[in-house]
CSV table of C-alpha atoms and ligand atoms in Angstrom, one decimal:
chain,number,residue,atom,x,y,z
A,1,UNK,CA,-66.7,126.1,-31.2
A,2,UNK,CA,-69.5,128.3,-29.7
A,3,UNK,CA,-72.6,126.9,-27.6
A,4,UNK,CA,-75.6,128.9,-26.7
A,5,UNK,CA,-77.4,128.4,-23.5
A,6,UNK,CA,-80.7,129.5,-23.1
A,7,UNK,CA,-82.2,129.7,-19.5
A,8,UNK,CA,-79.6,130.7,-16.5
A,9,UNK,CA,-81.9,128.8,-14.3
A,10,UNK,CA,-80.9,125.0,-12.5
A,11,UNK,CA,-80.3,123.2,-15.4
A,12,UNK,CA,-78.9,126.0,-17.8
A,13,UNK,CA,-76.1,127.2,-15.1
A,14,UNK,CA,-75.2,123.2,-15.3
A,15,UNK,CA,-75.0,123.0,-19.2
A,16,UNK,CA,-73.1,126.0,-19.1
A,17,UNK,CA,-70.6,125.4,-16.4
A,18,UNK,CA,-70.6,121.7,-18.2
A,19,UNK,CA,-69.4,123.0,-21.8
A,20,UNK,CA,-67.2,125.7,-20.1
A,21,UNK,CA,-65.2,122.7,-18.5
A,22,UNK,CA,-64.6,120.9,-21.7
A,23,UNK,CA,-63.2,124.0,-23.2
A,24,UNK,CA,-66.0,125.3,-25.2
A,25,UNK,CA,-67.2,128.8,-25.2
A,26,UNK,CA,-70.5,129.4,-24.3
A,27,UNK,CA,-73.2,132.5,-24.6
A,28,UNK,CA,-75.3,132.0,-21.7
A,29,UNK,CA,-78.9,134.1,-21.9
A,30,UNK,CA,-81.6,134.9,-19.5
A,31,UNK,CA,-84.2,137.2,-19.6
A,32,UNK,CA,-83.4,137.9,-16.0
A,33,UNK,CA,-80.3,139.9,-15.0
A,34,UNK,CA,-80.4,138.6,-11.3
A,35,UNK,CA,-81.0,135.0,-12.4
A,36,UNK,CA,-77.6,135.3,-14.6
A,37,UNK,CA,-76.3,137.2,-11.8
A,38,UNK,CA,-76.9,133.9,-9.7
A,39,UNK,CA,-75.7,131.7,-12.0
A,40,UNK,CA,-72.2,133.3,-12.4
A,41,UNK,CA,-71.9,133.1,-8.7
A,42,UNK,CA,-72.8,129.5,-8.3
A,43,UNK,CA,-70.7,128.3,-11.1
A,44,UNK,CA,-67.8,130.1,-10.0
A,45,UNK,CA,-68.2,128.4,-6.4
A,46,UNK,CA,-68.9,124.8,-8.1
A,47,UNK,CA,-65.8,125.1,-9.9
A,48,UNK,CA,-63.6,126.5,-6.8
A,49,UNK,CA,-64.8,123.3,-5.1
A,50,UNK,CA,-64.8,120.7,-7.6
A,51,UNK,CA,-61.5,119.3,-6.4
A,52,UNK,CA,-62.8,118.5,-3.3
A,53,UNK,CA,-65.0,115.6,-4.4
A,54,UNK,CA,-63.7,114.8,-8.0
A,55,UNK,CA,-59.9,114.1,-9.3
A,56,UNK,CA,-57.8,116.9,-8.0
A,57,UNK,CA,-54.7,116.1,-10.2
A,58,UNK,CA,-54.1,119.1,-13.2
A,59,UNK,CA,-57.6,121.3,-12.5
A,60,UNK,CA,-57.5,124.0,-15.1
A,61,UNK,CA,-57.9,127.1,-13.3
A,62,UNK,CA,-61.5,128.3,-12.7
A,63,UNK,CA,-61.1,132.1,-13.9
A,64,UNK,CA,-59.9,130.7,-17.1
A,65,UNK,CA,-62.9,128.1,-17.5
A,66,UNK,CA,-65.5,131.1,-16.4
A,67,UNK,CA,-63.7,133.4,-19.2
A,68,UNK,CA,-65.4,130.9,-21.3
A,69,UNK,CA,-68.9,132.0,-20.3
A,70,UNK,CA,-70.3,135.4,-21.7
A,71,UNK,CA,-73.3,136.1,-19.5
A,72,UNK,CA,-76.4,138.1,-21.5
A,73,UNK,CA,-79.9,138.9,-21.7
A,74,UNK,CA,-79.5,139.6,-25.3
A,75,UNK,CA,-81.1,136.7,-27.4
A,76,UNK,CA,-79.4,138.3,-30.2
A,77,UNK,CA,-75.9,136.9,-29.1
A,78,UNK,CA,-76.5,133.7,-30.5
A,79,UNK,CA,-76.4,134.5,-33.9
A,80,UNK,CA,-72.7,133.0,-34.7
A,81,UNK,CA,-73.2,129.4,-32.2
A,82,UNK,CA,-73.0,126.1,-33.8
A,83,UNK,CA,-75.4,124.7,-31.2
A,84,UNK,CA,-78.0,126.1,-29.1
A,85,UNK,CA,-79.0,124.4,-25.6
A,86,UNK,CA,-82.4,125.7,-24.4
A,87,UNK,CA,-83.3,124.9,-20.8
A,88,UNK,CA,-86.1,127.9,-20.5
A,89,UNK,CA,-89.0,127.3,-17.9
A,90,UNK,CA,-91.1,124.3,-18.5
A,91,UNK,CA,-94.1,126.2,-20.1
A,92,UNK,CA,-95.2,125.7,-23.9
A,93,UNK,CA,-95.7,129.5,-24.4
A,94,UNK,CA,-92.2,130.4,-22.9
A,95,UNK,CA,-90.8,127.6,-25.1
A,96,UNK,CA,-92.6,128.2,-28.4
A,97,UNK,CA,-92.1,132.0,-27.9
A,98,UNK,CA,-88.1,131.1,-27.5
A,99,UNK,CA,-88.1,128.9,-30.6
A,100,UNK,CA,-90.2,131.6,-32.9
A,101,UNK,CA,-87.6,133.7,-32.1
A,102,UNK,CA,-84.2,132.2,-32.4
A,103,UNK,CA,-84.9,130.5,-35.5
A,104,UNK,CA,-84.7,134.0,-37.5
A,105,UNK,CA,-81.6,134.7,-35.4
A,106,UNK,CA,-79.4,131.5,-35.5
A,107,UNK,CA,-77.4,130.6,-38.7
A,108,UNK,CA,-79.3,127.9,-41.0
A,109,UNK,CA,-77.5,125.2,-40.0
A,110,UNK,CA,-77.5,125.8,-35.8
A,111,UNK,CA,-78.8,122.8,-34.0
A,112,UNK,CA,-81.5,123.3,-31.6
A,113,UNK,CA,-81.4,121.1,-28.5
A,114,UNK,CA,-84.6,121.3,-26.1
A,115,UNK,CA,-83.8,120.5,-22.5
A,116,UNK,CA,-87.2,119.7,-21.4
A,117,UNK,CA,-89.0,117.5,-18.9
A,118,UNK,CA,-92.0,116.4,-21.0
A,119,UNK,CA,-92.8,119.2,-23.7
A,120,UNK,CA,-93.0,117.2,-27.3
A,121,UNK,CA,-90.1,117.8,-29.2
A,122,UNK,CA,-91.6,117.1,-32.5
A,123,UNK,CA,-94.5,120.2,-31.8
A,124,UNK,CA,-91.8,122.7,-30.5
A,125,UNK,CA,-90.0,121.6,-34.0
A,126,UNK,CA,-92.9,122.5,-35.7
A,127,UNK,CA,-93.0,126.2,-34.8
A,128,UNK,CA,-89.2,126.4,-36.6
A,129,UNK,CA,-88.2,126.2,-40.1
A,130,UNK,CA,-85.3,123.5,-39.3
A,131,UNK,CA,-87.5,120.5,-37.9
A,132,UNK,CA,-84.5,118.0,-38.9
A,133,UNK,CA,-82.2,120.2,-36.8
A,134,UNK,CA,-84.3,120.2,-33.6
A,135,UNK,CA,-84.1,117.5,-31.0
A,136,UNK,CA,-84.7,116.6,-27.2
A,137,UNK,CA,-81.7,116.7,-25.0
A,138,UNK,CA,-82.9,115.7,-21.6
A,139,UNK,CA,-79.6,116.4,-19.2
A,140,UNK,CA,-79.9,114.9,-15.5
A,141,UNK,CA,-79.3,117.1,-12.7
A,142,UNK,CA,-76.4,118.3,-11.6
A,143,UNK,CA,-75.4,118.4,-15.4
A,144,UNK,CA,-71.7,118.5,-14.8
A,145,UNK,CA,-71.2,115.0,-12.7
A,146,UNK,CA,-74.0,113.3,-14.6
A,147,UNK,CA,-72.7,111.2,-17.5
A,148,UNK,CA,-75.6,110.2,-19.3
A,149,UNK,CA,-78.0,112.1,-21.4
A,150,UNK,CA,-81.9,110.6,-22.6
A,151,UNK,CA,-81.4,112.4,-26.0
A,152,UNK,CA,-84.9,112.1,-27.8
A,153,UNK,CA,-85.6,111.9,-31.5
A,154,UNK,CA,-88.5,114.3,-32.7
A,155,UNK,CA,-90.7,113.1,-35.8
A,156,UNK,CA,-88.4,114.8,-38.4
A,157,UNK,CA,-84.9,114.9,-36.5
A,158,UNK,CA,-82.3,113.9,-39.0
A,159,UNK,CA,-79.6,111.3,-38.6
A,160,UNK,CA,-76.9,113.8,-38.9
A,161,UNK,CA,-78.4,115.9,-36.0
A,162,UNK,CA,-78.3,112.8,-34.2
A,163,UNK,CA,-74.7,112.5,-35.1
A,164,UNK,CA,-73.9,116.0,-34.5
A,165,UNK,CA,-75.4,116.0,-30.5
A,166,UNK,CA,-73.5,113.1,-30.4
A,167,UNK,CA,-70.1,114.6,-31.3
A,168,UNK,CA,-71.3,117.3,-28.8
A,169,UNK,CA,-72.1,115.1,-25.9
A,170,UNK,CA,-68.4,113.0,-26.7
A,171,UNK,CA,-66.6,116.4,-26.1
A,172,UNK,CA,-68.4,117.2,-22.9
A,173,UNK,CA,-67.7,113.5,-21.5
A,174,UNK,CA,-71.2,112.4,-21.5
A,175,UNK,CA,-72.8,109.3,-23.5
A,176,UNK,CA,-76.4,109.7,-24.4
A,177,UNK,CA,-79.3,106.9,-24.9
A,178,UNK,CA,-81.8,107.7,-28.0
A,179,UNK,CA,-85.4,107.2,-27.6
A,180,UNK,CA,-88.5,108.5,-29.6
A,181,UNK,CA,-90.7,111.3,-28.9
A,182,UNK,CA,-93.9,111.4,-26.4
A,183,UNK,CA,-94.5,113.3,-23.8
A,184,UNK,CA,-92.1,112.8,-21.0
A,185,UNK,CA,-90.0,110.4,-22.8
A,186,UNK,CA,-89.1,107.5,-20.6
A,187,UNK,CA,-87.3,108.6,-17.8
A,188,UNK,CA,-89.9,111.4,-17.0
A,189,UNK,CA,-93.1,109.6,-17.8
A,190,UNK,CA,-92.1,106.9,-15.6
A,191,UNK,CA,-90.8,108.9,-12.3
A,192,UNK,CA,-93.6,111.6,-12.4
A,193,UNK,CA,-95.9,108.9,-11.4
A,194,UNK,CA,-93.3,107.7,-8.8
A,195,UNK,CA,-93.2,111.5,-7.4
A,196,UNK,CA,-96.6,112.7,-7.6
A,197,UNK,CA,-98.0,109.0,-5.8
A,198,UNK,CA,-95.3,109.5,-2.7
A,199,UNK,CA,-97.0,113.1,-2.5
A,200,UNK,CA,-100.4,111.7,-2.3
A,201,UNK,CA,-98.7,109.3,0.3
A,202,UNK,CA,-97.7,112.0,2.6
A,203,UNK,CA,-100.7,114.0,2.0
A,204,UNK,CA,-103.2,111.0,3.1
A,205,UNK,CA,-100.9,110.5,6.4
A,206,UNK,CA,-99.8,107.0,5.4
A,207,UNK,CA,-96.1,108.1,5.8
A,208,UNK,CA,-93.7,111.1,6.6
A,209,UNK,CA,-91.6,112.4,3.6
A,210,UNK,CA,-88.4,111.0,5.4
A,211,UNK,CA,-90.4,107.3,5.6
A,212,UNK,CA,-91.6,107.4,1.8
A,213,UNK,CA,-87.5,108.1,0.7
A,214,UNK,CA,-86.0,105.7,3.3
A,215,UNK,CA,-88.1,102.9,1.9
A,216,UNK,CA,-86.8,103.6,-1.6
A,217,UNK,CA,-83.2,103.8,-0.3
A,218,UNK,CA,-83.0,101.3,2.2
A,219,UNK,CA,-85.5,98.3,0.3
A,220,UNK,CA,-85.1,99.3,-3.3
A,221,UNK,CA,-81.6,100.7,-3.0
A,222,UNK,CA,-82.2,103.7,-5.1
A,223,UNK,CA,-79.8,106.8,-4.7
A,224,UNK,CA,-82.7,109.1,-3.7
A,225,UNK,CA,-86.4,108.8,-2.9
A,226,UNK,CA,-89.0,110.5,-4.8
A,227,UNK,CA,-89.3,113.3,-2.3
A,228,UNK,CA,-85.7,114.0,-2.4
A,229,UNK,CA,-85.8,114.0,-6.2
A,230,UNK,CA,-88.6,116.1,-6.7
A,231,UNK,CA,-87.3,119.1,-3.9
A,232,UNK,CA,-84.2,118.7,-6.4
A,233,UNK,CA,-86.3,119.1,-9.6
A,234,UNK,CA,-88.1,122.1,-8.1
A,235,UNK,CA,-91.7,121.5,-7.0
A,236,UNK,CA,-92.9,123.8,-9.8
A,237,UNK,CA,-91.0,122.2,-12.3
A,238,UNK,CA,-92.5,118.9,-11.5
A,239,UNK,CA,-96.2,120.4,-11.1
A,240,UNK,CA,-95.6,122.1,-14.7
A,241,UNK,CA,-94.6,118.6,-16.0
A,242,UNK,CA,-97.6,117.0,-14.5
A,243,UNK,CA,-100.0,119.3,-16.3
A,244,UNK,CA,-98.5,118.8,-19.5
A,245,UNK,CA,-98.8,114.6,-18.9
A,246,UNK,CA,-102.4,115.0,-17.8
A,247,UNK,CA,-103.0,117.3,-20.9
A,248,UNK,CA,-100.8,115.5,-23.3
A,249,UNK,CA,-102.1,111.7,-22.9
A,250,UNK,CA,-105.8,112.7,-21.2
A,251,UNK,CA,-105.1,110.3,-18.8
A,252,UNK,CA,-106.2,110.5,-14.9
A,253,UNK,CA,-103.4,108.7,-13.8
A,254,UNK,CA,-101.3,112.0,-14.1
A,255,UNK,CA,-103.7,114.3,-12.2
A,256,UNK,CA,-101.5,116.5,-10.1
A,257,UNK,CA,-101.1,115.8,-6.2
A,258,UNK,CA,-103.3,118.9,-4.6
A,259,UNK,CA,-100.8,118.9,-2.1
A,260,UNK,CA,-97.8,119.5,-4.5
A,261,UNK,CA,-99.8,122.3,-5.8
A,262,UNK,CA,-100.5,124.1,-2.4
A,263,UNK,CA,-96.7,124.1,-1.6
A,264,UNK,CA,-96.1,125.6,-5.0
A,265,UNK,CA,-98.5,128.1,-4.2
A,266,UNK,CA,-96.8,128.7,-0.9
A,267,UNK,CA,-93.5,129.2,-2.4
A,268,UNK,CA,-92.1,126.0,-1.3
A,269,UNK,CA,-90.7,125.2,-4.6
A,270,UNK,CA,-87.9,122.7,-3.1
A,271,UNK,CA,-84.2,122.9,-2.9
A,272,UNK,CA,-83.7,126.1,-5.0
A,273,UNK,CA,-86.3,128.2,-2.9
A,274,UNK,CA,-84.9,126.4,0.7
A,275,UNK,CA,-88.0,124.7,1.4
A,276,UNK,CA,-90.0,121.8,0.0
A,277,UNK,CA,-90.7,118.5,1.6
A,278,UNK,CA,-87.5,119.2,3.3
A,279,UNK,CA,-85.5,122.3,4.6
A,280,UNK,CA,-82.3,123.4,2.9
B,301,NAD,P1,-86.0,127.0,-13.7
B,301,NAD,O1,-87.1,127.9,-13.3
B,301,NAD,O2,-84.5,127.0,-12.4
B,301,NAD,O3,-85.0,128.0,-15.0
B,301,NAD,C1,-85.9,128.7,-15.9
B,301,NAD,C2,-84.9,129.8,-16.4
B,301,NAD,O4,-85.5,130.1,-17.9
B,301,NAD,C3,-85.3,130.8,-15.4
B,301,NAD,O5,-83.8,131.6,-15.5
B,301,NAD,C4,-85.7,132.0,-16.6
B,301,NAD,O6,-85.6,133.6,-16.2
B,301,NAD,C5,-85.5,131.6,-18.0
B,301,NAD,N1,-86.3,132.1,-18.9
B,301,NAD,C6,-87.6,132.3,-19.0
B,301,NAD,N2,-87.7,132.5,-20.1
B,301,NAD,C7,-86.9,132.5,-21.2
B,301,NAD,C8,-86.7,133.6,-22.0
B,301,NAD,N3,-87.6,133.9,-23.1
B,301,NAD,N4,-85.3,133.7,-22.7
B,301,NAD,C9,-84.4,133.1,-21.9
B,301,NAD,N5,-84.5,132.5,-20.4
B,301,NAD,C10,-85.9,132.7,-20.0
B,301,NAD,O7,-85.8,125.6,-14.5
B,301,NAD,P2,-84.8,124.5,-14.4
B,301,NAD,O8,-85.0,123.4,-13.5
B,301,NAD,O9,-83.7,124.7,-15.2
B,301,NAD,O10,-85.6,123.7,-15.9
B,301,NAD,C11,-85.2,124.0,-17.3
B,301,NAD,C12,-85.7,123.3,-18.2
B,301,NAD,O11,-85.1,122.0,-17.9
B,301,NAD,C13,-87.3,122.8,-18.0
B,301,NAD,O12,-87.9,122.7,-19.2
B,301,NAD,C14,-87.4,121.5,-17.0
B,301,NAD,O13,-88.4,121.0,-17.7
B,301,NAD,C15,-85.9,121.0,-17.7
B,301,NAD,N6,-85.3,120.1,-16.9
B,301,NAD,C16,-85.2,120.4,-15.7
B,301,NAD,C17,-84.4,119.2,-14.7
B,301,NAD,C18,-84.0,119.8,-13.2
B,301,NAD,O14,-83.8,118.7,-12.5
B,301,NAD,N7,-84.7,120.8,-12.7
B,301,NAD,C19,-84.0,118.3,-15.1
B,301,NAD,C20,-84.1,117.9,-16.8
B,301,NAD,C21,-84.5,119.0,-17.3
């Protein structure tokens, strides 16, 4: 079975790697050649080092896994895939343009899986001619090692589509939790309030980023603090998501912290740019 993956950024490269490691053929599409090259290098590195962190028995050769991924800038290469997992930039106009385009390229029975932090699945499904086959799949980062996916049922998503996606997730060794469609779903609607308020706490000089994160880890037993999480996601993506939440609910509780906006304007995008609340 062949799977299309759109977007070769933080999430798309993780999704492509996880699929290829599960013996599936992948077509990875990005408009940016440099992103595709970075993705190729990063996936190869991740595969080479995976034995150091996980089980070391009977690992398939990295080259063999890499051979299952086709890297391309051509959306037309998605004409014969069974599923598309789209991980493009968290921006309505970008995603809308992609769904209008691929709806005319992919086969009628191809399922569209939207990886988004906050954008409405129902609204994106409406720009296609196949709303019952459109579903949200909010993967966790880093995709190859995170076992659970938040799956979002759009207004028209069919039970058949949910079963097909469950089958694909099963072959990737992942389980899913299915929720209904409202912006931010469960995870991001709640976590973005945490991350945003943590940024306000730093802005107001109540505590440093390290101190905020330590409180969450040591007092609450979280694996990561909210600001480390924001850096991992990408501060630009966090700001995009807060904007979507603010516009969607028209609720001031989602107003983006000015410090977050300033950091993004200054090019501090978190882990992927080498600098965010922490230096990498
Ligand atoms: P990113 O900025 O790292 O990557 C986005 C990629 O999309 C870029 O490489 C860009 O060139 C590409 N792109 C833009 N327009 C395109 C087009 N028309 N066709 C093909 N590729 C195109 O973003 P990311 O962090 O990987 O996030 C991707 C999606 O996943 C977003 O919707 C985000 O909200 C969601 N998400 C992110 C995380 C996270 O931790 N970063 C977690 C879960 C979900």
